[in-house]
Tab-separated table of C-alpha atoms and ligand atoms in Angstrom:
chain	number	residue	atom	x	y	z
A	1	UNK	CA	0.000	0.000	0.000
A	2	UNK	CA	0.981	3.839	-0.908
A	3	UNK	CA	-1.503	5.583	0.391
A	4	UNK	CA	-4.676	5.368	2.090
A	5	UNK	CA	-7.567	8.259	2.576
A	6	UNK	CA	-9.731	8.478	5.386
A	7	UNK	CA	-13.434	8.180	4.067
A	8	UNK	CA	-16.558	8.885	6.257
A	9	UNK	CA	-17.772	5.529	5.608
A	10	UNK	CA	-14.551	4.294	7.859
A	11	UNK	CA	-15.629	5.769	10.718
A	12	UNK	CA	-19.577	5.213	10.082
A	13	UNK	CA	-18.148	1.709	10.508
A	14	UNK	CA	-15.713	2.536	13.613
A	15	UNK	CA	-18.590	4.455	15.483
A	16	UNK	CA	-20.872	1.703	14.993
A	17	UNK	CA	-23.685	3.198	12.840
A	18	UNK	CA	-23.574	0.300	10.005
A	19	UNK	CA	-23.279	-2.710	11.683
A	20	UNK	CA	-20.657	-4.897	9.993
A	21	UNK	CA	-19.444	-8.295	10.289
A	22	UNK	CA	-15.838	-8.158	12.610
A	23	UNK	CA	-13.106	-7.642	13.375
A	24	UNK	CA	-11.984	-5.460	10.536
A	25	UNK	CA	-8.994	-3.750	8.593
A	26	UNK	CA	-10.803	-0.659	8.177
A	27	UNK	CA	-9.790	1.627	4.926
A	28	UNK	CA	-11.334	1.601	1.753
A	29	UNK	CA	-9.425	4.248	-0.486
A	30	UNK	CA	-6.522	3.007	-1.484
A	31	UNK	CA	-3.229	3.062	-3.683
A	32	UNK	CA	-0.785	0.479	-4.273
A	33	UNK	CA	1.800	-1.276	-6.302
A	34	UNK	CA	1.468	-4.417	-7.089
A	35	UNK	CA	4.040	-6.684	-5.582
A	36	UNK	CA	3.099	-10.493	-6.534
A	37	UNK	CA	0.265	-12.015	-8.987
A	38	UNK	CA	-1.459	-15.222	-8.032
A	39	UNK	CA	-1.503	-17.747	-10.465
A	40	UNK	CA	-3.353	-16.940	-13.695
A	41	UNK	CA	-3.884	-13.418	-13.143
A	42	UNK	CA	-3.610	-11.490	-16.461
A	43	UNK	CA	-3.588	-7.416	-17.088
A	44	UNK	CA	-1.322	-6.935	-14.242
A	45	UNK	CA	2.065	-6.536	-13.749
A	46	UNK	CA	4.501	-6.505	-10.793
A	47	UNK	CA	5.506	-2.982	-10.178
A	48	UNK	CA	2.380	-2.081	-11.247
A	49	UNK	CA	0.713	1.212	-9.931
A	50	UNK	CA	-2.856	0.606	-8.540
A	51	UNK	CA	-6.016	2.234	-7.121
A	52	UNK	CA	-8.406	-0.336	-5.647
A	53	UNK	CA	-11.728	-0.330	-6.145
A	54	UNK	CA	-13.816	-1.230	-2.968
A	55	UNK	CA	-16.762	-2.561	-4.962
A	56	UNK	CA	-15.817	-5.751	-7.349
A	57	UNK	CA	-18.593	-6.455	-9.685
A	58	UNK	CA	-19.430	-10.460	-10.177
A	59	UNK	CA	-20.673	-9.762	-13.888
A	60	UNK	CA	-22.521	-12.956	-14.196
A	61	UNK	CA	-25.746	-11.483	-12.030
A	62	UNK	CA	-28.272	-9.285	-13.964
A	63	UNK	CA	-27.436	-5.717	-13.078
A	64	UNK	CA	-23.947	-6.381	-14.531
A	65	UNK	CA	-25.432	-8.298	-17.610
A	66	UNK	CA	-27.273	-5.233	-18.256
A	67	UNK	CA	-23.951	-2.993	-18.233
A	68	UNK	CA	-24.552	-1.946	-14.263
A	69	UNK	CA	-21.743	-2.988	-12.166
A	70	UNK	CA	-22.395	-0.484	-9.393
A	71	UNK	CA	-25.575	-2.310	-8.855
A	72	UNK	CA	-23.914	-5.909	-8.569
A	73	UNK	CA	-25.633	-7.896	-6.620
A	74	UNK	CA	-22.948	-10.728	-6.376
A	75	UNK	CA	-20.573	-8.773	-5.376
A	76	UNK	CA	-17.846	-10.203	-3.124
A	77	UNK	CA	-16.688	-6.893	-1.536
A	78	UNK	CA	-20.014	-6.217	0.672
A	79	UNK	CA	-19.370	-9.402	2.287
A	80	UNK	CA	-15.974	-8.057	3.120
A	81	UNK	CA	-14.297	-11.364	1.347
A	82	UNK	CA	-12.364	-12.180	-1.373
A	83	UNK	CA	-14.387	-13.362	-4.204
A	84	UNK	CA	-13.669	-17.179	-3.340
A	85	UNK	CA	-15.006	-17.065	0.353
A	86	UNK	CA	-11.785	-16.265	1.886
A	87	UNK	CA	-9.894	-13.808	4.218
A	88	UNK	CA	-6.294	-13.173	3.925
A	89	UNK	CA	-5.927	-11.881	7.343
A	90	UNK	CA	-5.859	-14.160	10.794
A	91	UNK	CA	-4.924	-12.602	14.549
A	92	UNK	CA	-1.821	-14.589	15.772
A	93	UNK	CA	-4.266	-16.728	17.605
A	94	UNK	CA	-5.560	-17.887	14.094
A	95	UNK	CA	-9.298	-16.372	14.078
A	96	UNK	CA	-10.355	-14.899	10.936
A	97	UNK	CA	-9.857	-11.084	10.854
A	98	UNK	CA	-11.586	-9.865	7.379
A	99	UNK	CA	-10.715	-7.059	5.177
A	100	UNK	CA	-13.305	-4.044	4.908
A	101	UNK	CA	-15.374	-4.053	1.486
A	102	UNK	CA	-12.779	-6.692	0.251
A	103	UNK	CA	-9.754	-4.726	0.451
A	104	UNK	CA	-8.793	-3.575	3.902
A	105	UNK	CA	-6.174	-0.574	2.798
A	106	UNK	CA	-5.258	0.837	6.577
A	107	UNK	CA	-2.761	-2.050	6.378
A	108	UNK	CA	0.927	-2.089	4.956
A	109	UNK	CA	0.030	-4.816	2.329
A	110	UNK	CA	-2.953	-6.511	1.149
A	111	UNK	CA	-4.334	-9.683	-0.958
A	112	UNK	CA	-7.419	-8.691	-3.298
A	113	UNK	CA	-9.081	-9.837	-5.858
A	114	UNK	CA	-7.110	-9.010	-8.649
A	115	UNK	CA	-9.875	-7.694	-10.263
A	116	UNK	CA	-10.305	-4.815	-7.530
A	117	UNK	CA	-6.153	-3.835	-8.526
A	118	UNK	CA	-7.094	-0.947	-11.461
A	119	UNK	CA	-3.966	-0.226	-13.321
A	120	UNK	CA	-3.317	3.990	-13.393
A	121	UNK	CA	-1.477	5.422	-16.016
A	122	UNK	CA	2.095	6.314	-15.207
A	123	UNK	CA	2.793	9.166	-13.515
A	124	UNK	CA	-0.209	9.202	-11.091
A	125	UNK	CA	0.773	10.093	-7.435
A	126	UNK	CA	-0.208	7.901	-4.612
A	127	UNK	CA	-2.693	9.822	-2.393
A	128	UNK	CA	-4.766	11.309	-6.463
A	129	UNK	CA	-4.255	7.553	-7.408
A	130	UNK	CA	-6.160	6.648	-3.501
A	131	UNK	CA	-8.381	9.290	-3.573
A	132	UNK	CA	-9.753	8.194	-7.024
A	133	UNK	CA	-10.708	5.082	-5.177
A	134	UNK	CA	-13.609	6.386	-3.088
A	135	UNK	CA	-14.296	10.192	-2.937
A	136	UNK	CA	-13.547	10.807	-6.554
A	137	UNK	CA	-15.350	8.531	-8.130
A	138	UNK	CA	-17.991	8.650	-5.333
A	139	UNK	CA	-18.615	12.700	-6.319
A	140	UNK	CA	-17.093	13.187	-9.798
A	141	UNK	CA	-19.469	10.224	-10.756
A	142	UNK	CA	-22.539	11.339	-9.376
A	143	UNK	CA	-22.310	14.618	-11.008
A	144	UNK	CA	-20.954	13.205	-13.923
A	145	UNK	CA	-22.983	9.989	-14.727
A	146	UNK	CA	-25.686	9.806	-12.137
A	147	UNK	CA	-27.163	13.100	-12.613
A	148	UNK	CA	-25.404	14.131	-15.966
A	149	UNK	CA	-25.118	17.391	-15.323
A	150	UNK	CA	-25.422	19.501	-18.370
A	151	UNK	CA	-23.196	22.743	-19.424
A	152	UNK	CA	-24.552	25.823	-17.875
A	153	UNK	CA	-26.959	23.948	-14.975
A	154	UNK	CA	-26.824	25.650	-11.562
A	155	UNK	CA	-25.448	23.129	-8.984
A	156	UNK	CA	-25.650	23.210	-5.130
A	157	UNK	CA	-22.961	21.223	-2.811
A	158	UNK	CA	-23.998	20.509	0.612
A	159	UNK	CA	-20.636	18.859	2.512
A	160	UNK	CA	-17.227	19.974	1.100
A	161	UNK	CA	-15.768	16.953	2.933
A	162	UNK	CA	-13.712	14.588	-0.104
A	163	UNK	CA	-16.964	13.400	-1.156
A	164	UNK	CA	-18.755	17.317	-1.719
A	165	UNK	CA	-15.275	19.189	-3.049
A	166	UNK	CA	-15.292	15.949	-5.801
A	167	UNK	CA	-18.997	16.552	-6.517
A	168	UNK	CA	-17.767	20.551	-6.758
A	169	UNK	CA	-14.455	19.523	-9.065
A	170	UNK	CA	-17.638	17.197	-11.151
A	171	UNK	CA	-19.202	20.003	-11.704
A	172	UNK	CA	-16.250	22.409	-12.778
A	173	UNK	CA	-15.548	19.773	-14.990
A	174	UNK	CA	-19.140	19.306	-16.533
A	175	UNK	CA	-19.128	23.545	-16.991
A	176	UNK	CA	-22.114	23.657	-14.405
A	177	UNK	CA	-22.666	27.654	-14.920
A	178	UNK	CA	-23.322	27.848	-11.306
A	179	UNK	CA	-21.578	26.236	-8.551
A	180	UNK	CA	-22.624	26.826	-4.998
A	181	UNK	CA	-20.481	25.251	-2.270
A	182	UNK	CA	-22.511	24.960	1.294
A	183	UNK	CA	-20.401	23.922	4.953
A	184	UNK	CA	-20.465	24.646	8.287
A	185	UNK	CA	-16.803	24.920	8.241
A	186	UNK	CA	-15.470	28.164	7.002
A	187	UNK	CA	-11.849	26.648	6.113
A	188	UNK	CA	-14.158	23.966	3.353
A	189	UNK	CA	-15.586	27.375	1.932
A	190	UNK	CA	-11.905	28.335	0.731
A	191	UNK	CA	-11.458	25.094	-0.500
A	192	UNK	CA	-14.398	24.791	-2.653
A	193	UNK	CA	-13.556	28.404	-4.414
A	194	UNK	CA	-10.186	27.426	-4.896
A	195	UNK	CA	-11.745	24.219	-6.892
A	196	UNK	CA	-13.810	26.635	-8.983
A	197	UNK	CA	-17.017	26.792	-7.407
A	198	UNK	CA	-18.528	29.820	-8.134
A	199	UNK	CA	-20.083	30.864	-4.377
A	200	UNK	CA	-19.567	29.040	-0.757
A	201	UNK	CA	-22.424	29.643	1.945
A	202	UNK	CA	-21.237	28.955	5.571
A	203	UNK	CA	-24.666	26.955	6.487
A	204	UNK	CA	-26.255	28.551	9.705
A	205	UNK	CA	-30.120	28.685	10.683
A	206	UNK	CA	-32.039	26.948	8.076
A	207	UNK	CA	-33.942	30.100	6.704
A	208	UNK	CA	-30.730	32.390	5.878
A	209	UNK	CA	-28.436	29.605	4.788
A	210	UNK	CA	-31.504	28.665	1.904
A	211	UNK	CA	-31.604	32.872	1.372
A	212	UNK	CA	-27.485	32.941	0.846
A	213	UNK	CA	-27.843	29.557	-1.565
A	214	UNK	CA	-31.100	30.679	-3.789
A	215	UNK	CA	-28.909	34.297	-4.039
A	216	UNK	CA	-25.565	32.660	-5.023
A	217	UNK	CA	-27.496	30.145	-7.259
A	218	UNK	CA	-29.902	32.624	-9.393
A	219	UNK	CA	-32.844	31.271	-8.090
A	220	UNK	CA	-33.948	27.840	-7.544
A	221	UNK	CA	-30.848	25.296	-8.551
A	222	UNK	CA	-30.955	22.578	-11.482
A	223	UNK	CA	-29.001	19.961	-8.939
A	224	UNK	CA	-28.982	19.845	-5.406
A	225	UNK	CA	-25.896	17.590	-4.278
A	226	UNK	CA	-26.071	16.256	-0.523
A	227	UNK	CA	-22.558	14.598	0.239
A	228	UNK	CA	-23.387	14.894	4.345
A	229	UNK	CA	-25.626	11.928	4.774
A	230	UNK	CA	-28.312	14.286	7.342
A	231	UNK	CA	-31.928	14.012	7.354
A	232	UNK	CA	-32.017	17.502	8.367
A	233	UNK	CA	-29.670	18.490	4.879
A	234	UNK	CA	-31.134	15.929	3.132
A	235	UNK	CA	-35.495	17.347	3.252
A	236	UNK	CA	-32.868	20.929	2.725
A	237	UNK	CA	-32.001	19.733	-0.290
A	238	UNK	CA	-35.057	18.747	-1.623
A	239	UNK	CA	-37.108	21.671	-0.470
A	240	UNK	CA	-34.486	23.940	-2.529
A	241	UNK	CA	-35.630	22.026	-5.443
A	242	UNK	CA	-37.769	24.736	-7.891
A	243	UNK	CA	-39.999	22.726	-10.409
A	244	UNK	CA	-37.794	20.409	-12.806
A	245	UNK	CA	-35.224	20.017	-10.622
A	246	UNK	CA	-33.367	17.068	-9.222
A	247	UNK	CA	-31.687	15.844	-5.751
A	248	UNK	CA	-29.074	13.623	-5.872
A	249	UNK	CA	-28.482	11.805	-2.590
A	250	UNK	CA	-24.885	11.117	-2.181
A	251	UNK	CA	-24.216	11.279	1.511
A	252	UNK	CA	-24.910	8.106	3.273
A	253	UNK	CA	-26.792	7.995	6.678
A	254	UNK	CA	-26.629	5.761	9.756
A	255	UNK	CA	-28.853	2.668	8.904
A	256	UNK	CA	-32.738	3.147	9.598
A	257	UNK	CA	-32.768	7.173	9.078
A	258	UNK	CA	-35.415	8.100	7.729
A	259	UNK	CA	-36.242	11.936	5.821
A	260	UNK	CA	-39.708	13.621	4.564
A	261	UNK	CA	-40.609	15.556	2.193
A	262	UNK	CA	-44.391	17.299	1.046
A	263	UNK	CA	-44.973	14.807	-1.655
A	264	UNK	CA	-47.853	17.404	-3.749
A	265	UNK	CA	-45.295	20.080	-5.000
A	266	UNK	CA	-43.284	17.669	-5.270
A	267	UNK	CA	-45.149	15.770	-7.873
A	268	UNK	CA	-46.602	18.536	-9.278
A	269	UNK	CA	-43.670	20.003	-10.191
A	270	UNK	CA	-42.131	16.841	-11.911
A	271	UNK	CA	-39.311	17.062	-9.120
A	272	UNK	CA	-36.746	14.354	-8.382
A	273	UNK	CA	-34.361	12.737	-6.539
A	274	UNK	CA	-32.167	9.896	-7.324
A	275	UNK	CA	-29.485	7.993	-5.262
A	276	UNK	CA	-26.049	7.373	-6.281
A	277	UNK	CA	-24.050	4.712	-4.232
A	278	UNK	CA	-20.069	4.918	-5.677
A	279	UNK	CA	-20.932	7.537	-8.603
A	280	UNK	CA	-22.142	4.674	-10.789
A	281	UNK	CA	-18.309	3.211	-11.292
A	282	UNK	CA	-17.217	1.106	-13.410
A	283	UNK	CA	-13.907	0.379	-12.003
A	284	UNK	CA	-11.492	-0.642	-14.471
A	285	UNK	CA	-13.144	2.083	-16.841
A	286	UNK	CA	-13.538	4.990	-14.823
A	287	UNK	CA	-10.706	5.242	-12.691
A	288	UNK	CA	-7.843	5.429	-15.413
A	289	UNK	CA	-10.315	8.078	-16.989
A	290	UNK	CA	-10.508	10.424	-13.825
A	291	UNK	CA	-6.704	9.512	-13.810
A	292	UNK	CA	-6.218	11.280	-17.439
A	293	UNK	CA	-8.216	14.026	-16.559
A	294	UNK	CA	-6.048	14.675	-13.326
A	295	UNK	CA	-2.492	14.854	-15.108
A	296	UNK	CA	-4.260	16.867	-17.449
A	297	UNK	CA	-5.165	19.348	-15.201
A	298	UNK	CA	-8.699	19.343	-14.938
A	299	UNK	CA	-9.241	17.465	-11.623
A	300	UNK	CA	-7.139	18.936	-9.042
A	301	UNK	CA	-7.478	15.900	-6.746
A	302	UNK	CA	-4.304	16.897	-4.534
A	303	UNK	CA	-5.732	19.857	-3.449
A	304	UNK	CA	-8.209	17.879	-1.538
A	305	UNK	CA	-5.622	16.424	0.455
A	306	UNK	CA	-4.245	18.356	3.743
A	307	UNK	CA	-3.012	16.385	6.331
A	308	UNK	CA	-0.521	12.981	6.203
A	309	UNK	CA	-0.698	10.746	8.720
A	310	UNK	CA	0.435	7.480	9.501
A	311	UNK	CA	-1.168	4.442	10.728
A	312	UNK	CA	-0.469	4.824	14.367
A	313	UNK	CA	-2.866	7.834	14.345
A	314	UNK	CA	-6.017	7.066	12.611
A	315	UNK	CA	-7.875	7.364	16.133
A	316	UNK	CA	-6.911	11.336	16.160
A	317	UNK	CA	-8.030	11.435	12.223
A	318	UNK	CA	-11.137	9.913	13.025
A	319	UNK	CA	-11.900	12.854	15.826
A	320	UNK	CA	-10.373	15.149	13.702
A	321	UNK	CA	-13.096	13.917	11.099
A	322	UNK	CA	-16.151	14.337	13.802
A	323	UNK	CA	-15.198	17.853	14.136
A	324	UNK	CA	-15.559	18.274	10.286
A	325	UNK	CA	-11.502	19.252	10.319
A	326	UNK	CA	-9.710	18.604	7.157
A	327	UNK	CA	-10.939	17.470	3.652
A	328	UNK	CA	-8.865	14.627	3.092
A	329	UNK	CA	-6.921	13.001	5.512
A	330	UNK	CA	-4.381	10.147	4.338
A	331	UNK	CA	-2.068	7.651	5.457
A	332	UNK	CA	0.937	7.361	3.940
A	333	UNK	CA	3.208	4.613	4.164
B	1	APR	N1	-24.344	21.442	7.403
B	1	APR	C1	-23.350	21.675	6.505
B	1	APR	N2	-22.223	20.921	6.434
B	1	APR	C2	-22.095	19.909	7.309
B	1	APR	C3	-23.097	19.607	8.273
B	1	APR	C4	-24.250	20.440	8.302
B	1	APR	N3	-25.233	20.226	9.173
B	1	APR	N4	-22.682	18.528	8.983
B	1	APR	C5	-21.483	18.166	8.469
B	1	APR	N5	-21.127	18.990	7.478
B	1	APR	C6	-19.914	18.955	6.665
B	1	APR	C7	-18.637	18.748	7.453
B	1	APR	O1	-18.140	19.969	7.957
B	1	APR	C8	-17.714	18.136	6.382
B	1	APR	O2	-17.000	19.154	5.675
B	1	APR	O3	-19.996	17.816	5.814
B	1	APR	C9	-18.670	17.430	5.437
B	1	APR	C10	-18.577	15.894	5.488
B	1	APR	O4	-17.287	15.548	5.075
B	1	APR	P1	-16.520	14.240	5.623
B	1	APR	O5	-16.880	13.984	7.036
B	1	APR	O6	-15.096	14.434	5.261
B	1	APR	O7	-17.196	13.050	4.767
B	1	APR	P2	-16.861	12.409	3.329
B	1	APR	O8	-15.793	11.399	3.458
B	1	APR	O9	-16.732	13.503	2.323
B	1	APR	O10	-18.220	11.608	3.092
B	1	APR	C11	-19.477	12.269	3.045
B	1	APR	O11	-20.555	10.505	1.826
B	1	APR	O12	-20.101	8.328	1.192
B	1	APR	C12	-20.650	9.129	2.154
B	1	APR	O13	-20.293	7.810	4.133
B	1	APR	C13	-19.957	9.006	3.484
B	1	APR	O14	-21.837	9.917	4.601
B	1	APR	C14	-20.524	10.217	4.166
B	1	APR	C15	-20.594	11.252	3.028
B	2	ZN	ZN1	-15.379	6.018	0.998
């Protein structure tokens, strides 16, 4: 392993909100190189630079017959197994210790599924390569493929964590006419600008932070991106919505929450929302794409990254992480 980001979903996991089979290697966003094959793999060298890809599609069921991986429902990865049953990891005492979503990257080294190992073009640094992995394709993707977003829409962000500043770089990159960046963190507002977004609203009381975004937007937005995962942002989100216009849910909540909405003006004004679990990835297509488009300038993925850490201290980037401090926090290695 290279590097390693810090995702939300980790410490959903650590803090018990998504209950999970255990124990676990936590980490999910990762970079590597590859360091020995197994027997028949093909496509893959040693020496090879990798980002892994937390969600291996079986395609053999029929979401993946019908060209939609990220809606696999033989995938190996949720069962936090290699595709053949097995874990690679055992405590000394020889009880099974099993690798999160498949992969398990807060660890020097891992064995995956060769499949989840996505060659990167050369020249791709570590913690872009890592980042790809998750946030990137989690935001760019649901910008970019889930919701399509077409030149010229006006585009809200709630959450500028990795997940909400790659939604905002999605956007750049789609030439969203509008972009308006929403945080309670000032220091995220910064951020977001320096990614291109057009305006950033420091969210306060519900009535003037929806005043500040309508302003900055031109009225009522095209796309409303939540990458928070809050009932509270998520019915904000939707109520923002003017007639036409769509949600997409990116953030993901602790299991069981539950958000409303007034379903008449809703309906009557053809509104939607759609979900987008993983920015509708297709692994070994989309992340040497986003890879291109970062050495070519036009996804700044290392500016989300502001603090390096090493293993020994994910427990102080995890509390760094409840305090909405820093965008993207990796390890390094
Ligand atoms: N209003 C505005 N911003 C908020 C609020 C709020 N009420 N609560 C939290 N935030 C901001 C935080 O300040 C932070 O900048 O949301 C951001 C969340 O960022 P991270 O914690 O870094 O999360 P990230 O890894 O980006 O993931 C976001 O996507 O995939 C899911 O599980 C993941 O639910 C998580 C979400
Ligand atoms: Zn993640």
């Amino acid at each position: 392993m290279l590097a390693s980001g810090v995702c939300h979903s980790d410490l959903h996991v650590r803090d018990g909100e998504w209950e999970r089979p255990g124990p676990l290697v936590l980490g999910h966003e990762g970079a590597a190189v590859v360091e020995r094959l197994g027997a028949g793999v093909a496509g893959l060298r040693v020496g090879q630079a990798v980002a892994l890809t937390w969600y291996v599609a079986c395609l053999r069921c029929p979401a993946c017959q019908a060209g939609r991986q990220w809606l696999c429902s033989g995938s190996s990865s949720v069962r936090h197994r290699l595709p053949d049953g097995r874990t690679p990891l055992r405590r000394e005492d020889g009880t099974e210790v099993l690798p999160y979503l498949g992969i398990g990257t807060f660890a020097e080294a891992a064995v995956v599924p060769a499949e989840a190992a996505i060659a990167l073009p050369d020249g791709i640094a570590p913690e872009a390569a890592a980042l790809i992995g998750c946030c990137v394709a989690t935001g760019v993707g649901a910008v970019t493929k889930t919701a399509a977003v077409e030149p010229g829409a006006s585009v809200i962000v709630f959450g500028l964590g990795g997940v909400g500043l790659s939604c905002v770089m999605g956007a750049v990159l789609a030439d969203a006419g509008r972009v308006v960046a929403v945080d309670r963190v000032a220091a995220k507002l910064d951020r977001a600008r320096d990614l291109g977004a057009t305006a950033a609203v420091l969210a306060s009381d519900r009535a003037s932070t929806d005043a500040a975004i309508l302003e900055a937007a031109g009225g009522g937005p095209d796309y409303v991106f939540e990458a928070i995962g809050l009932p509270a942002t998520i019915e904000q989100a939707v109520a923002l919505l003017p007639p036409g216009g769509t949600a997409v849910l990116v953030g993901l909540t602790p299991f069981g929450a539950r958000a409303s909405f007034e379903v008449f003006p809703f309906v009557d004004g053809s509104r939607r929302i759609l979900g987008s679990n993983y920015g509708f990835a297709v692994a070994a297509v989309d992340f040497p794409r986003y890879a291109q488009l970062h050495l070519a300038g036009r996804l700044p993925i290392d500016r989300l990254v502001d603090r390096r850490i090493h293993l020994d201290d994910l427990e102080d980037a995890f509390a760094a992480m409840r305090r909405g401090e820093y965008v993207r926090q990796v390890v390094v290695f």
